[in-house]
């Protein structure tokens, strides 16, 4: 397997939770518990675990290569989108805090959920269909195997099982 394989598999779970965000965004009063779970999932699984492997392993290895200008620009754009997603998750958490204490839901929460849900499908499409296929050619088979090992080691420090369960619970609640 190439190092992009685990990243693409993780995209599938993130897309499922994006569906939950879309449904929450359409609600007049999104459930604060579900919003909190979405924040937790996106922060820990989507960002620390998934983006962590992209930025700390794949992108870092690519910085040592002689990337084409297009590939370098794509990597920079993807990193900027990661930063935008982090900001939206922070804003969503801040908007949800008063709701958890009993304040009525503001329309801003639905907007944040919708913006986050709009960002990811195109971001994932760019990675899966454009950037990942282009970047695998920069690495030898040995480098690919070393990156896979680094990703496995990275994951040992994360708690994937918990967040798979969080995603499943969110999906069940929306069914």
PDB file of C-alpha atoms in Angstrom:
ATOM      1  CA  UNK A   1       0.000   0.000   0.000  1.00  0.00           C
ATOM      2  CA  UNK A   2       1.136   3.550  -0.689  1.00  0.00           C
ATOM      3  CA  UNK A   3       1.083   6.179   2.092  1.00  0.00           C
ATOM      4  CA  UNK A   4      -1.877   7.881   0.418  1.00  0.00           C
ATOM      5  CA  UNK A   5      -3.993   4.746   1.011  1.00  0.00           C
ATOM      6  CA  UNK A   6      -4.605   5.271   4.740  1.00  0.00           C
ATOM      7  CA  UNK A   7      -5.262   8.969   4.129  1.00  0.00           C
ATOM      8  CA  UNK A   8      -7.884   8.191   1.489  1.00  0.00           C
ATOM      9  CA  UNK A   9      -9.526   5.639   3.803  1.00  0.00           C
ATOM     10  CA  UNK A  10      -9.726   8.294   6.521  1.00  0.00           C
ATOM     11  CA  UNK A  11     -11.386  10.637   4.011  1.00  0.00           C
ATOM     12  CA  UNK A  12     -14.314   8.221   3.727  1.00  0.00           C
ATOM     13  CA  UNK A  13     -15.087   8.474   7.458  1.00  0.00           C
ATOM     14  CA  UNK A  14     -14.700  12.257   7.412  1.00  0.00           C
ATOM     15  CA  UNK A  15     -17.172  12.458   4.501  1.00  0.00           C
ATOM     16  CA  UNK A  16     -19.726  10.478   6.528  1.00  0.00           C
ATOM     17  CA  UNK A  17     -19.470  12.995   9.378  1.00  0.00           C
ATOM     18  CA  UNK A  18     -19.752  15.840   6.847  1.00  0.00           C
ATOM     19  CA  UNK A  19     -23.201  14.405   6.035  1.00  0.00           C
ATOM     20  CA  UNK A  20     -24.101  14.746   9.711  1.00  0.00           C
ATOM     21  CA  UNK A  21     -22.890  18.374   9.658  1.00  0.00           C
ATOM     22  CA  UNK A  22     -25.049  19.096   6.622  1.00  0.00           C
ATOM     23  CA  UNK A  23     -28.120  17.741   8.393  1.00  0.00           C
ATOM     24  CA  UNK A  24     -27.317  19.673  11.575  1.00  0.00           C
ATOM     25  CA  UNK A  25     -26.855  22.855   9.517  1.00  0.00           C
ATOM     26  CA  UNK A  26     -30.384  22.464   8.131  1.00  0.00           C
ATOM     27  CA  UNK A  27     -31.891  22.253  11.620  1.00  0.00           C
ATOM     28  CA  UNK A  28     -33.412  25.358  13.165  1.00  0.00           C
ATOM     29  CA  UNK A  29     -31.753  24.379  16.455  1.00  0.00           C
ATOM     30  CA  UNK A  30     -28.813  21.984  16.043  1.00  0.00           C
ATOM     31  CA  UNK A  31     -28.424  19.693  19.037  1.00  0.00           C
ATOM     32  CA  UNK A  32     -25.528  21.074  21.130  1.00  0.00           C
ATOM     33  CA  UNK A  33     -24.420  17.565  22.111  1.00  0.00           C
ATOM     34  CA  UNK A  34     -24.118  16.537  18.486  1.00  0.00           C
ATOM     35  CA  UNK A  35     -22.326  19.777  17.627  1.00  0.00           C
ATOM     36  CA  UNK A  36     -19.902  19.114  20.480  1.00  0.00           C
ATOM     37  CA  UNK A  37     -19.294  15.591  19.149  1.00  0.00           C
ATOM     38  CA  UNK A  38     -18.690  16.989  15.644  1.00  0.00           C
ATOM     39  CA  UNK A  39     -16.167  19.483  17.068  1.00  0.00           C
ATOM     40  CA  UNK A  40     -14.414  16.687  18.952  1.00  0.00           C
ATOM     41  CA  UNK A  41     -14.349  14.418  15.890  1.00  0.00           C
ATOM     42  CA  UNK A  42     -13.100  17.107  13.523  1.00  0.00           C
ATOM     43  CA  UNK A  43     -10.478  18.377  15.954  1.00  0.00           C
ATOM     44  CA  UNK A  44      -9.068  15.019  16.999  1.00  0.00           C
ATOM     45  CA  UNK A  45      -9.671  12.712  14.049  1.00  0.00           C
ATOM     46  CA  UNK A  46      -9.945  15.162  11.153  1.00  0.00           C
ATOM     47  CA  UNK A  47      -7.209  17.525  12.233  1.00  0.00           C
ATOM     48  CA  UNK A  48      -4.783  16.038  14.761  1.00  0.00           C
ATOM     49  CA  UNK A  49      -4.864  12.518  13.336  1.00  0.00           C
ATOM     50  CA  UNK A  50      -5.595  12.952   9.633  1.00  0.00           C
ATOM     51  CA  UNK A  51      -4.153  16.391   8.875  1.00  0.00           C
ATOM     52  CA  UNK A  52      -1.339  15.538  11.283  1.00  0.00           C
ATOM     53  CA  UNK A  53      -0.219  12.670   9.057  1.00  0.00           C
ATOM     54  CA  UNK A  54      -0.582  14.792   5.941  1.00  0.00           C
ATOM     55  CA  UNK A  55       1.348  17.763   7.303  1.00  0.00           C
ATOM     56  CA  UNK A  56       3.876  16.115   9.618  1.00  0.00           C
ATOM     57  CA  UNK A  57       4.721  13.128   7.429  1.00  0.00           C
ATOM     58  CA  UNK A  58       3.651  13.476   3.776  1.00  0.00           C
ATOM     59  CA  UNK A  59       4.026  17.240   3.300  1.00  0.00           C
ATOM     60  CA  UNK A  60       7.240  17.278   5.336  1.00  0.00           C
ATOM     61  CA  UNK A  61       8.716  14.536   3.112  1.00  0.00           C
ATOM     62  CA  UNK A  62       7.575  16.406   0.007  1.00  0.00           C
ATOM     63  CA  UNK A  63       9.379  19.553   1.163  1.00  0.00           C
ATOM     64  CA  UNK A  64      12.617  17.601   0.727  1.00  0.00           C
ATOM     65  CA  UNK A  65      11.769  16.887  -2.930  1.00  0.00           C
ATOM     66  CA  UNK A  66      12.082  19.038  -6.024  1.00  0.00           C
ATOM     67  CA  UNK A  67       8.349  19.590  -6.460  1.00  0.00           C
ATOM     68  CA  UNK A  68       6.885  21.019  -9.618  1.00  0.00           C
ATOM     69  CA  UNK A  69       5.498  24.537  -9.158  1.00  0.00           C
ATOM     70  CA  UNK A  70       1.947  23.172  -9.542  1.00  0.00           C
ATOM     71  CA  UNK A  71       2.471  20.477  -6.911  1.00  0.00           C
ATOM     72  CA  UNK A  72       4.070  22.956  -4.512  1.00  0.00           C
ATOM     73  CA  UNK A  73       1.139  25.359  -5.012  1.00  0.00           C
ATOM     74  CA  UNK A  74      -1.352  22.520  -4.456  1.00  0.00           C
ATOM     75  CA  UNK A  75       0.367  21.507  -1.233  1.00  0.00           C
ATOM     76  CA  UNK A  76       0.357  25.112  -0.011  1.00  0.00           C
ATOM     77  CA  UNK A  77      -3.345  25.490  -0.871  1.00  0.00           C
ATOM     78  CA  UNK A  78      -4.210  22.259   0.947  1.00  0.00           C
ATOM     79  CA  UNK A  79      -2.303  23.443   4.020  1.00  0.00           C
ATOM     80  CA  UNK A  80      -4.222  26.726   3.931  1.00  0.00           C
ATOM     81  CA  UNK A  81      -7.491  24.806   3.747  1.00  0.00           C
ATOM     82  CA  UNK A  82      -6.420  22.803   6.817  1.00  0.00           C
ATOM     83  CA  UNK A  83      -5.914  26.125   8.636  1.00  0.00           C
ATOM     84  CA  UNK A  84      -9.341  27.362   7.500  1.00  0.00           C
ATOM     85  CA  UNK A  85     -10.943  24.154   8.772  1.00  0.00           C
ATOM     86  CA  UNK A  86      -9.194  24.553  12.154  1.00  0.00           C
ATOM     87  CA  UNK A  87     -10.556  28.083  12.405  1.00  0.00           C
ATOM     88  CA  UNK A  88     -14.093  27.016  11.542  1.00  0.00           C
ATOM     89  CA  UNK A  89     -13.956  24.245  14.157  1.00  0.00           C
ATOM     90  CA  UNK A  90     -12.766  26.753  16.786  1.00  0.00           C
ATOM     91  CA  UNK A  91     -15.602  29.132  15.832  1.00  0.00           C
ATOM     92  CA  UNK A  92     -18.131  26.300  15.942  1.00  0.00           C
ATOM     93  CA  UNK A  93     -16.950  25.279  19.398  1.00  0.00           C
ATOM     94  CA  UNK A  94     -17.202  28.893  20.607  1.00  0.00           C
ATOM     95  CA  UNK A  95     -20.719  29.254  19.145  1.00  0.00           C
ATOM     96  CA  UNK A  96     -21.809  26.009  20.800  1.00  0.00           C
ATOM     97  CA  UNK A  97     -20.523  26.846  24.293  1.00  0.00           C
ATOM     98  CA  UNK A  98     -23.376  29.226  25.239  1.00  0.00           C
ATOM     99  CA  UNK A  99     -25.940  26.820  23.743  1.00  0.00           C
ATOM    100  CA  UNK A 100     -24.655  24.069  26.002  1.00  0.00           C
ATOM    101  CA  UNK A 101     -25.392  26.410  28.928  1.00  0.00           C
ATOM    102  CA  UNK A 102     -28.948  27.023  27.772  1.00  0.00           C
ATOM    103  CA  UNK A 103     -28.680  30.065  25.507  1.00  0.00           C
ATOM    104  CA  UNK A 104     -30.813  29.730  22.350  1.00  0.00           C
ATOM    105  CA  UNK A 105     -28.998  28.565  19.218  1.00  0.00           C
ATOM    106  CA  UNK A 106     -27.854  31.384  16.974  1.00  0.00           C
ATOM    107  CA  UNK A 107     -28.124  31.231  13.211  1.00  0.00           C
ATOM    108  CA  UNK A 108     -24.348  31.523  13.150  1.00  0.00           C
ATOM    109  CA  UNK A 109     -23.979  27.931  14.305  1.00  0.00           C
ATOM    110  CA  UNK A 110     -25.854  26.557  11.308  1.00  0.00           C
ATOM    111  CA  UNK A 111     -23.762  28.776   9.036  1.00  0.00           C
ATOM    112  CA  UNK A 112     -20.513  27.486  10.557  1.00  0.00           C
ATOM    113  CA  UNK A 113     -21.664  23.887  10.160  1.00  0.00           C
ATOM    114  CA  UNK A 114     -22.608  24.553   6.533  1.00  0.00           C
ATOM    115  CA  UNK A 115     -19.305  26.292   5.766  1.00  0.00           C
ATOM    116  CA  UNK A 116     -17.302  23.434   7.256  1.00  0.00           C
ATOM    117  CA  UNK A 117     -19.422  20.886   5.379  1.00  0.00           C
ATOM    118  CA  UNK A 118     -18.867  22.770   2.096  1.00  0.00           C
ATOM    119  CA  UNK A 119     -15.104  22.993   2.580  1.00  0.00           C
ATOM    120  CA  UNK A 120     -14.309  19.321   2.983  1.00  0.00           C
ATOM    121  CA  UNK A 121     -15.778  17.550  -0.069  1.00  0.00           C
ATOM    122  CA  UNK A 122     -13.836  19.724  -2.513  1.00  0.00           C
ATOM    123  CA  UNK A 123     -10.733  19.585  -0.315  1.00  0.00           C
ATOM    124  CA  UNK A 124     -10.890  15.795  -0.230  1.00  0.00           C
ATOM    125  CA  UNK A 125     -11.539  15.622  -3.982  1.00  0.00           C
ATOM    126  CA  UNK A 126      -8.413  17.717  -4.633  1.00  0.00           C
ATOM    127  CA  UNK A 127      -6.321  15.475  -2.413  1.00  0.00           C
ATOM    128  CA  UNK A 128      -7.708  12.143  -3.656  1.00  0.00           C
ATOM    129  CA  UNK A 129      -7.935  12.938  -7.373  1.00  0.00           C
ATOM    130  CA  UNK A 130      -5.187  15.487  -7.986  1.00  0.00           C
ATOM    131  CA  UNK A 131      -2.564  15.947  -5.285  1.00  0.00           C
ATOM    132  CA  UNK A 132      -2.115  12.422  -3.924  1.00  0.00           C
ATOM    133  CA  UNK A 133      -1.737  10.783  -7.351  1.00  0.00           C
ATOM    134  CA  UNK A 134       0.783  13.459  -8.340  1.00  0.00           C
ATOM    135  CA  UNK A 135       2.854  13.238  -5.173  1.00  0.00           C
ATOM    136  CA  UNK A 136       3.376   9.463  -5.018  1.00  0.00           C
ATOM    137  CA  UNK A 137       5.779   9.686  -7.953  1.00  0.00           C
ATOM    138  CA  UNK A 138       8.248  11.695  -5.876  1.00  0.00           C
ATOM    139  CA  UNK A 139       9.031   8.724  -3.613  1.00  0.00           C
ATOM    140  CA  UNK A 140      10.877   5.472  -4.032  1.00  0.00           C
ATOM    141  CA  UNK A 141       9.256   2.214  -2.846  1.00  0.00           C
ATOM    142  CA  UNK A 142      11.512   2.342   0.223  1.00  0.00           C
ATOM    143  CA  UNK A 143      10.463   5.911   1.022  1.00  0.00           C
ATOM    144  CA  UNK A 144       6.800   4.946   0.630  1.00  0.00           C
ATOM    145  CA  UNK A 145       7.257   2.058   3.056  1.00  0.00           C
ATOM    146  CA  UNK A 146       9.054   4.299   5.543  1.00  0.00           C
ATOM    147  CA  UNK A 147       6.183   6.819   5.372  1.00  0.00           C
ATOM    148  CA  UNK A 148       3.650   4.041   5.924  1.00  0.00           C
ATOM    149  CA  UNK A 149       5.590   2.930   8.990  1.00  0.00           C
ATOM    150  CA  UNK A 150       5.715   6.535  10.239  1.00  0.00           C
ATOM    151  CA  UNK A 151       1.962   6.845   9.763  1.00  0.00           C
ATOM    152  CA  UNK A 152       1.339   3.620  11.670  1.00  0.00           C
ATOM    153  CA  UNK A 153       3.541   4.866  14.491  1.00  0.00           C
ATOM    154  CA  UNK A 154       1.732   8.234  14.417  1.00  0.00           C
ATOM    155  CA  UNK A 155      -1.606   6.453  14.693  1.00  0.00           C
ATOM    156  CA  UNK A 156      -0.470   4.467  17.722  1.00  0.00           C
ATOM    157  CA  UNK A 157      -0.584   7.759  19.587  1.00  0.00           C
ATOM    158  CA  UNK A 158      -4.116   8.520  18.509  1.00  0.00           C
ATOM    159  CA  UNK A 159      -7.353   6.953  19.570  1.00  0.00           C
ATOM    160  CA  UNK A 160      -8.948   5.973  16.296  1.00  0.00           C
ATOM    161  CA  UNK A 161     -11.385   3.538  17.830  1.00  0.00           C
ATOM    162  CA  UNK A 162     -12.978   6.220  20.001  1.00  0.00           C
ATOM    163  CA  UNK A 163     -13.571   8.508  17.066  1.00  0.00           C
ATOM    164  CA  UNK A 164     -14.901   5.780  14.841  1.00  0.00           C
ATOM    165  CA  UNK A 165     -17.430   5.177  17.621  1.00  0.00           C
ATOM    166  CA  UNK A 166     -18.180   8.918  17.826  1.00  0.00           C
ATOM    167  CA  UNK A 167     -18.813   8.978  14.064  1.00  0.00           C
ATOM    168  CA  UNK A 168     -21.033   5.904  14.303  1.00  0.00           C
ATOM    169  CA  UNK A 169     -23.042   7.449  17.143  1.00  0.00           C
ATOM    170  CA  UNK A 170     -23.501  10.684  15.177  1.00  0.00           C
ATOM    171  CA  UNK A 171     -24.607   8.745  12.113  1.00  0.00           C
ATOM    172  CA  UNK A 172     -27.061   6.648  14.163  1.00  0.00           C
ATOM    173  CA  UNK A 173     -28.579   9.745  15.743  1.00  0.00           C
ATOM    174  CA  UNK A 174     -29.146  11.251  12.307  1.00  0.00           C
ATOM    175  CA  UNK A 175     -30.731   8.108  10.841  1.00  0.00           C
TER     176      UNK A 175
END
